[in-house]
mmCIF file of C-alpha atoms and ligand atoms in Angstrom:
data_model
loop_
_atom_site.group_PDB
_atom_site.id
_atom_site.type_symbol
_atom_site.label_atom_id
_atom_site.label_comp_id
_atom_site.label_asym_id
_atom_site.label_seq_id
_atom_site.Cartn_x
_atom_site.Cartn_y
_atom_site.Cartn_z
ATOM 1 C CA UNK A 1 99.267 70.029 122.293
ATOM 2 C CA UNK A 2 96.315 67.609 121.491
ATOM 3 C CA UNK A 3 93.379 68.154 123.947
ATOM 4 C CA UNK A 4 91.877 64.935 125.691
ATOM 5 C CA UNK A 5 89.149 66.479 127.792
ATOM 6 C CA UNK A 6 87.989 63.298 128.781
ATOM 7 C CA UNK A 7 86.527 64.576 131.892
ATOM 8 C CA UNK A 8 85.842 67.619 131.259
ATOM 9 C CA UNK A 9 83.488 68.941 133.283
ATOM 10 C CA UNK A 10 81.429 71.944 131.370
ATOM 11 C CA UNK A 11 81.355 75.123 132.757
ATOM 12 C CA UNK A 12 78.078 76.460 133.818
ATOM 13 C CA UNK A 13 78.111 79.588 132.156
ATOM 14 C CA UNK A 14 79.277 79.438 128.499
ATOM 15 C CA UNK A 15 81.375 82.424 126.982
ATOM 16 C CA UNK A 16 80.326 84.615 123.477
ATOM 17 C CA UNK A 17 83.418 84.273 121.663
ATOM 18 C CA UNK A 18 84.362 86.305 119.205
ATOM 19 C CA UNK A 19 87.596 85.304 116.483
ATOM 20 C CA UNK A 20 88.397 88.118 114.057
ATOM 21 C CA UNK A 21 91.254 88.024 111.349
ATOM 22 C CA UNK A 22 91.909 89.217 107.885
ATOM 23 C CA UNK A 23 91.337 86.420 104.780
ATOM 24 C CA UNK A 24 94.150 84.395 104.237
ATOM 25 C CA UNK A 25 95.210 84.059 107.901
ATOM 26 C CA UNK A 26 93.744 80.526 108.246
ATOM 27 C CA UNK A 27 91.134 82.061 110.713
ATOM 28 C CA UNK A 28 88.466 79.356 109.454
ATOM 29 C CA UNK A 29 90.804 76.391 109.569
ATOM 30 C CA UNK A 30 91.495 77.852 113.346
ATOM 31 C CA UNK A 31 87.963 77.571 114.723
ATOM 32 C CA UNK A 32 86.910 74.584 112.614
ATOM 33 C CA UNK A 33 89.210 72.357 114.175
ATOM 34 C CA UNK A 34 88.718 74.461 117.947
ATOM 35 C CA UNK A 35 84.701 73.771 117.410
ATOM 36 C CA UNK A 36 85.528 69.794 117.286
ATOM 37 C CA UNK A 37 88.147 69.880 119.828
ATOM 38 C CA UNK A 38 86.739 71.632 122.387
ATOM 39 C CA UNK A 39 83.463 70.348 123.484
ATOM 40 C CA UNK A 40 80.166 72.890 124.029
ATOM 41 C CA UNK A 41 80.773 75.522 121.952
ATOM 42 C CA UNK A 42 78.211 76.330 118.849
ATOM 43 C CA UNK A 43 79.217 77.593 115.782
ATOM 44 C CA UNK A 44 76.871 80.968 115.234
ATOM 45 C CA UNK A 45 75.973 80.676 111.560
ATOM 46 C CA UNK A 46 75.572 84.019 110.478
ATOM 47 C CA UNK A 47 73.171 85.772 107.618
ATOM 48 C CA UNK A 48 74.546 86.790 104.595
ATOM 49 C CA UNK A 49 73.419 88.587 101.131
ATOM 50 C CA UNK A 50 76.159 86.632 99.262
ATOM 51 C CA UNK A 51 75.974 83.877 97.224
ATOM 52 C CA UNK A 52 76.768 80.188 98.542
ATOM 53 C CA UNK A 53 80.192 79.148 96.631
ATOM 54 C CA UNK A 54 80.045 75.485 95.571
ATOM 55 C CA UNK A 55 79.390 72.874 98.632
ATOM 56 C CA UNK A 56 77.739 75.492 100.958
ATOM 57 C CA UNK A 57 74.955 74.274 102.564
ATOM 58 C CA UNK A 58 72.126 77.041 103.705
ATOM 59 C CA UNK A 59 71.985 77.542 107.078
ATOM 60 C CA UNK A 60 74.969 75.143 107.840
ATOM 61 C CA UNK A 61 77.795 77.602 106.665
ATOM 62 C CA UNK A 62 75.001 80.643 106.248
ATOM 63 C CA UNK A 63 71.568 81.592 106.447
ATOM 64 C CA UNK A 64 72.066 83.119 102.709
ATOM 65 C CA UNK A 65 68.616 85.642 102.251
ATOM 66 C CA UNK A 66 67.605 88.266 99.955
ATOM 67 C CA UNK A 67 68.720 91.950 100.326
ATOM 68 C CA UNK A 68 64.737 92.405 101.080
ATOM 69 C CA UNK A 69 65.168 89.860 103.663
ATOM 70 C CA UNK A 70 68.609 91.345 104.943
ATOM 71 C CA UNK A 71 66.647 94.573 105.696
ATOM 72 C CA UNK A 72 64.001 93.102 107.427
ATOM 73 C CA UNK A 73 66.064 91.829 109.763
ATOM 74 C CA UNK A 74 68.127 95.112 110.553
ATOM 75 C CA UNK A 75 64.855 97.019 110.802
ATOM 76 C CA UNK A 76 63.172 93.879 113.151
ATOM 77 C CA UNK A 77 66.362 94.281 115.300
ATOM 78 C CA UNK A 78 66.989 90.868 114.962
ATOM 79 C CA UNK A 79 70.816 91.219 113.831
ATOM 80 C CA UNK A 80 73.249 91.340 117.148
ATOM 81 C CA UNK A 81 75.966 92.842 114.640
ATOM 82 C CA UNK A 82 76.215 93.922 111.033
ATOM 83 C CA UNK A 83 78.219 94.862 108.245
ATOM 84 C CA UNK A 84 79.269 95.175 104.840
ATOM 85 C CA UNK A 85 82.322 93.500 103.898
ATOM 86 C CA UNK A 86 83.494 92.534 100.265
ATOM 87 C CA UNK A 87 80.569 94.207 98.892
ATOM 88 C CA UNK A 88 77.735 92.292 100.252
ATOM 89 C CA UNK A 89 75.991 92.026 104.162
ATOM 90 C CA UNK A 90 76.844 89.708 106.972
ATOM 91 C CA UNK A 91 75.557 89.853 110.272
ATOM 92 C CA UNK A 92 74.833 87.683 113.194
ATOM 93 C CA UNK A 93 71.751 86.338 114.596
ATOM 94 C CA UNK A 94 70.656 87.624 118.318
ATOM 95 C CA UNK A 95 68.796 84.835 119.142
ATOM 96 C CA UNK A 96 70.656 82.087 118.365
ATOM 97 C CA UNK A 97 73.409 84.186 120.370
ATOM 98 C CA UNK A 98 70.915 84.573 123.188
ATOM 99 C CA UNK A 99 69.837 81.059 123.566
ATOM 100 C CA UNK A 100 72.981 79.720 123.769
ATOM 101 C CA UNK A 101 74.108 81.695 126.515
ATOM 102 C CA UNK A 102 71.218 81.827 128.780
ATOM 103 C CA UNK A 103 71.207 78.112 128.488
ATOM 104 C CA UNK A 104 75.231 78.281 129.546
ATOM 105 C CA UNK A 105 76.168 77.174 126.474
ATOM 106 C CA UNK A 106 79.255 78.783 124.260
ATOM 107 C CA UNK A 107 78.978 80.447 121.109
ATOM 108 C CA UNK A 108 81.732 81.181 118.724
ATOM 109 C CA UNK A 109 81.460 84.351 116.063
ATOM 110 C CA UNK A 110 83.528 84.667 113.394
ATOM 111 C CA UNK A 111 83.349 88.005 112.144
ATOM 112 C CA UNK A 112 84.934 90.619 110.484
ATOM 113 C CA UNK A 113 86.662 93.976 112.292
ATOM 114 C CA UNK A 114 83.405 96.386 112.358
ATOM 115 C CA UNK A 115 81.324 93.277 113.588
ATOM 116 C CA UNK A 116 83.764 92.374 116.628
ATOM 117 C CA UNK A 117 83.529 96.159 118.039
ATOM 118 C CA UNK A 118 79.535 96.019 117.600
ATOM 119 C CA UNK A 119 79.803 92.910 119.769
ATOM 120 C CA UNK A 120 82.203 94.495 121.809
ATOM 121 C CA UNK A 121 80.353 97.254 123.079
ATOM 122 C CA UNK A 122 76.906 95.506 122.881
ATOM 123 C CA UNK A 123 78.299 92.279 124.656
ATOM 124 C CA UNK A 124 81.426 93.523 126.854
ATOM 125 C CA UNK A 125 82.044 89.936 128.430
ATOM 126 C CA UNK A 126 82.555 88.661 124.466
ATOM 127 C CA UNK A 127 85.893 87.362 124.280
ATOM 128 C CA UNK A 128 87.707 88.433 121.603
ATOM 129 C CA UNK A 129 90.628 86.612 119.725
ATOM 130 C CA UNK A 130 92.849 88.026 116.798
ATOM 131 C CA UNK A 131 94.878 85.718 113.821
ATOM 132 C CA UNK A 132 97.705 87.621 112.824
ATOM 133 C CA UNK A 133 99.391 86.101 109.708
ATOM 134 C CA UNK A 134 103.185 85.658 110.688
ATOM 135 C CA UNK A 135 104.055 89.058 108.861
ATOM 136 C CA UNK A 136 102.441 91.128 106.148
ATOM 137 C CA UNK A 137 105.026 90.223 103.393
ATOM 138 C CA UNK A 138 103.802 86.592 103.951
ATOM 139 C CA UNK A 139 100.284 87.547 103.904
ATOM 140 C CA UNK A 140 100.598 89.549 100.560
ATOM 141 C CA UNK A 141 102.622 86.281 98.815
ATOM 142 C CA UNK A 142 99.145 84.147 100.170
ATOM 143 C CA UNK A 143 96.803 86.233 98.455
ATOM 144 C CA UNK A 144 99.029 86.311 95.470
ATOM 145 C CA UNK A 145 99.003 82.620 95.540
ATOM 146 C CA UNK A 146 96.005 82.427 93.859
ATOM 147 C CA UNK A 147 97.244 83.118 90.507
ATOM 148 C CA UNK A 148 93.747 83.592 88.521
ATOM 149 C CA UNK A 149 92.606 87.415 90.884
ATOM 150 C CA UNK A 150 93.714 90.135 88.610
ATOM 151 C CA UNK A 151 95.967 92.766 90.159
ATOM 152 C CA UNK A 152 93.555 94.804 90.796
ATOM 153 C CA UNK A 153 91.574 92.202 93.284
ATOM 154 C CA UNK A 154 94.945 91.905 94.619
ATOM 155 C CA UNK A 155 95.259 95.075 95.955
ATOM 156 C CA UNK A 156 91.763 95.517 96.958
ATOM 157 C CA UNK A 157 92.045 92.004 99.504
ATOM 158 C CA UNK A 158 95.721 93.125 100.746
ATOM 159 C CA UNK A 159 93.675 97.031 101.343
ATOM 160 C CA UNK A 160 91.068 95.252 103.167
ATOM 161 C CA UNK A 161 93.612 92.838 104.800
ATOM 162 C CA UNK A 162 95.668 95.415 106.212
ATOM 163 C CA UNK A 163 92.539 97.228 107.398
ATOM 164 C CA UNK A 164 91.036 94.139 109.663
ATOM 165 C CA UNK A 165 95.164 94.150 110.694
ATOM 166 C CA UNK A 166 94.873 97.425 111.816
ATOM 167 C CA UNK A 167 92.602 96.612 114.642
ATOM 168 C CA UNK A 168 94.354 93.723 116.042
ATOM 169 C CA UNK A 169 94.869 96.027 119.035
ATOM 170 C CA UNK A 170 91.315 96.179 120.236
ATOM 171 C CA UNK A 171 91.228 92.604 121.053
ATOM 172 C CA UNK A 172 92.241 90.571 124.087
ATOM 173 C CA UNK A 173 94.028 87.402 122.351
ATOM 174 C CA UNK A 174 96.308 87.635 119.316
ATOM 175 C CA UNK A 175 96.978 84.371 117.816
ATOM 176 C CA UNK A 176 99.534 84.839 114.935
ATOM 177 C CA UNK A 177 99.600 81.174 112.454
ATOM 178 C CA UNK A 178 103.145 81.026 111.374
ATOM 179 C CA UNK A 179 102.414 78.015 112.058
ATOM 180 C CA UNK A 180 99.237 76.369 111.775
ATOM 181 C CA UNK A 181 99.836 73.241 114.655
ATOM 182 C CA UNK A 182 101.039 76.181 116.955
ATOM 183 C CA UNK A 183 98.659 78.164 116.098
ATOM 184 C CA UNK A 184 96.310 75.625 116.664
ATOM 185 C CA UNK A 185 97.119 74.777 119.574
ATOM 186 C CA UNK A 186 97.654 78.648 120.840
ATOM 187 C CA UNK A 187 94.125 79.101 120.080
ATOM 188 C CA UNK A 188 92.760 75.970 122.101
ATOM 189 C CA UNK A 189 94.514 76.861 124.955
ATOM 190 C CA UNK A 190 93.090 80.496 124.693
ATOM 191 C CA UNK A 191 89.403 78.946 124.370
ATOM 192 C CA UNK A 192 89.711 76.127 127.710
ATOM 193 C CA UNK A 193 91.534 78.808 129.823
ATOM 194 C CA UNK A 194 88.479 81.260 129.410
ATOM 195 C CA UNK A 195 86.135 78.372 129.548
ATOM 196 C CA UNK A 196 87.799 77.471 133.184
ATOM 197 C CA UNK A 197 87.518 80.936 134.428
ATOM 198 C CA UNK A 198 86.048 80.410 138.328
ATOM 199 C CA UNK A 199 83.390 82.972 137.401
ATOM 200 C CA UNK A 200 81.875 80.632 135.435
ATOM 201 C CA UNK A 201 81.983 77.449 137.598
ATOM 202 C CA UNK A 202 80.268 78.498 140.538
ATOM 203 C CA UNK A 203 78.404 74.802 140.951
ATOM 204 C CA UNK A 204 82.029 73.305 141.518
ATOM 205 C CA UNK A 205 82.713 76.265 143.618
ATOM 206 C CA UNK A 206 79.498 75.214 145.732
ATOM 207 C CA UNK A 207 79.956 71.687 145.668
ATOM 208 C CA UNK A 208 83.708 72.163 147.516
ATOM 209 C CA UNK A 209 81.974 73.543 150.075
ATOM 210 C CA UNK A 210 82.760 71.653 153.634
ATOM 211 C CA UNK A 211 78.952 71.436 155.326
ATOM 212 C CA UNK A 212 79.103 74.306 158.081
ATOM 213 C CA UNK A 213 79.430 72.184 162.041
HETATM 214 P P1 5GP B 1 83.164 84.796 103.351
HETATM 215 O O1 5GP B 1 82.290 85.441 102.332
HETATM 216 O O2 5GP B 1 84.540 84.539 102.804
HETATM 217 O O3 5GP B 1 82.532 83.589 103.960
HETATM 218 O O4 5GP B 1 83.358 85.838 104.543
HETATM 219 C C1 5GP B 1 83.873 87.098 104.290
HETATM 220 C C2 5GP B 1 84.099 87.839 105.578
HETATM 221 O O5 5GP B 1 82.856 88.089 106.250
HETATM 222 C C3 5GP B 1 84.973 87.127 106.588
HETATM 223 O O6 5GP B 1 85.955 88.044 107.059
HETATM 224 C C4 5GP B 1 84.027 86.775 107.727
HETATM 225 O O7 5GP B 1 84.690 86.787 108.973
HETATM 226 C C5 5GP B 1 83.018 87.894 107.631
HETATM 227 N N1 5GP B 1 81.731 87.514 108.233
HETATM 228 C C6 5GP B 1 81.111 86.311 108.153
HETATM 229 N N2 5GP B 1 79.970 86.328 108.862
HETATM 230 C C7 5GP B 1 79.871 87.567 109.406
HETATM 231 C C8 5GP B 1 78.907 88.198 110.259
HETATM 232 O O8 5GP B 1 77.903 87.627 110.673
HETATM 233 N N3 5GP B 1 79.140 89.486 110.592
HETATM 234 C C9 5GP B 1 80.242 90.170 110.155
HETATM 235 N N4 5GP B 1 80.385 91.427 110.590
HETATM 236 N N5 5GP B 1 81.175 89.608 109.380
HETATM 237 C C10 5GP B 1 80.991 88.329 108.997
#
């Protein structure tokens, strides 16, 4: 499937997405090619206490603060979601989240597992997607691909993997990338069918209307 869209016609109200997955599922290669395919949705760049790894721009890929800062913006309220993953905080900005929507826009979260049900309950119209890897043998032989992690950061990702796995069920889309064009294209289709959802079209709704005699 390659999307045209040529005509697309926006809808008028956007949807919250929200794309969950463990690491080494291809989750980020999913939504960086939906985000350019798919026209109107913003990428919510999230706050984090890690780090930026080489070639990570702040507040392109993250909004990368202080612990100090972190805290500040749990107390202030200002964090839609939270939580700790790999050892340090991530957590998503409310009012880049707001904004978005109340202008109709879409806005896509990529989050971890205890983030997504946050959202979930806070934001029950979030649509949530899930990337499976094709099985967990295949997933384990990924994150042993990368030969330098000790054993012992091994079994701490594929603990952690199988964790985020676990609550696959909670969601409302599973996308599982055995194969990344399918998968692809699985999670494009998932992202314009919501996106074409009459609830949020009502102007095209109102413009069909035949002029009562
Ligand atoms: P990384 O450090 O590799 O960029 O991200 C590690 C994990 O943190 C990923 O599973 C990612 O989905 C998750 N993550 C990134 N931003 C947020 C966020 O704002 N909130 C939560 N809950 N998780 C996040």
């Amino acid at each position: 499937m390659s999307l045209t869209l040529r005509t697309w016609r926006r809808p008028d109200q956007g949807a919250l997405f929200v794309v969950t997955g463990a690491s080494g599922t291809g989750k980020t290669t999913l939504v960086r090619a939906a985000l350019a395919a798919v026209p109107g949705i913003a990428w919510s760049v999230s706050a984090t206490t890690r780090a930026p790894r080489v070639g990570e721009v702040d507040g392109v890929d993250y909004h990368f603060v202080s612990h100090d800062r972190f805290d500040g913006l749990v107390a202030a309220g200002e964090l839609l979601e939270w939580a700790e993953v790999y050892g340090n905080r991530y957590g998503t900005l409310r009012a880049p989240v707001e904004s978005a929507l109340g202008a109709g826009q879409s806005i896509l979260l990529e989050i971890d597992l205890l983030g997504a049900r946050q959202v979930m309950k806070a934001m029950p119209d979030a649509v949530t997607l899930f990337v499976l890897p094709e099985s967990l043998a295949v997933l384990e032989s990924r994150l042993r691909g990368r030969a330098t992690d000790s054993e012992e950061v091994i079994q701490r990702r594929l603990r952690e993997a199988t964790q985020q796995i676990d609550g696959c069920g909670e969601f409302q889309y599973l996308v599982v990338n055995d194969d990344l064009d399918t998968a692809h294209d699985c999670f494009q289709a998932v992202l314009v069918a919501e996106l074409q959802r009459r609830a949020r079209r009502e102007t095209l709704v109102t413009a069909m209307k035949r002029p009562a005699r």
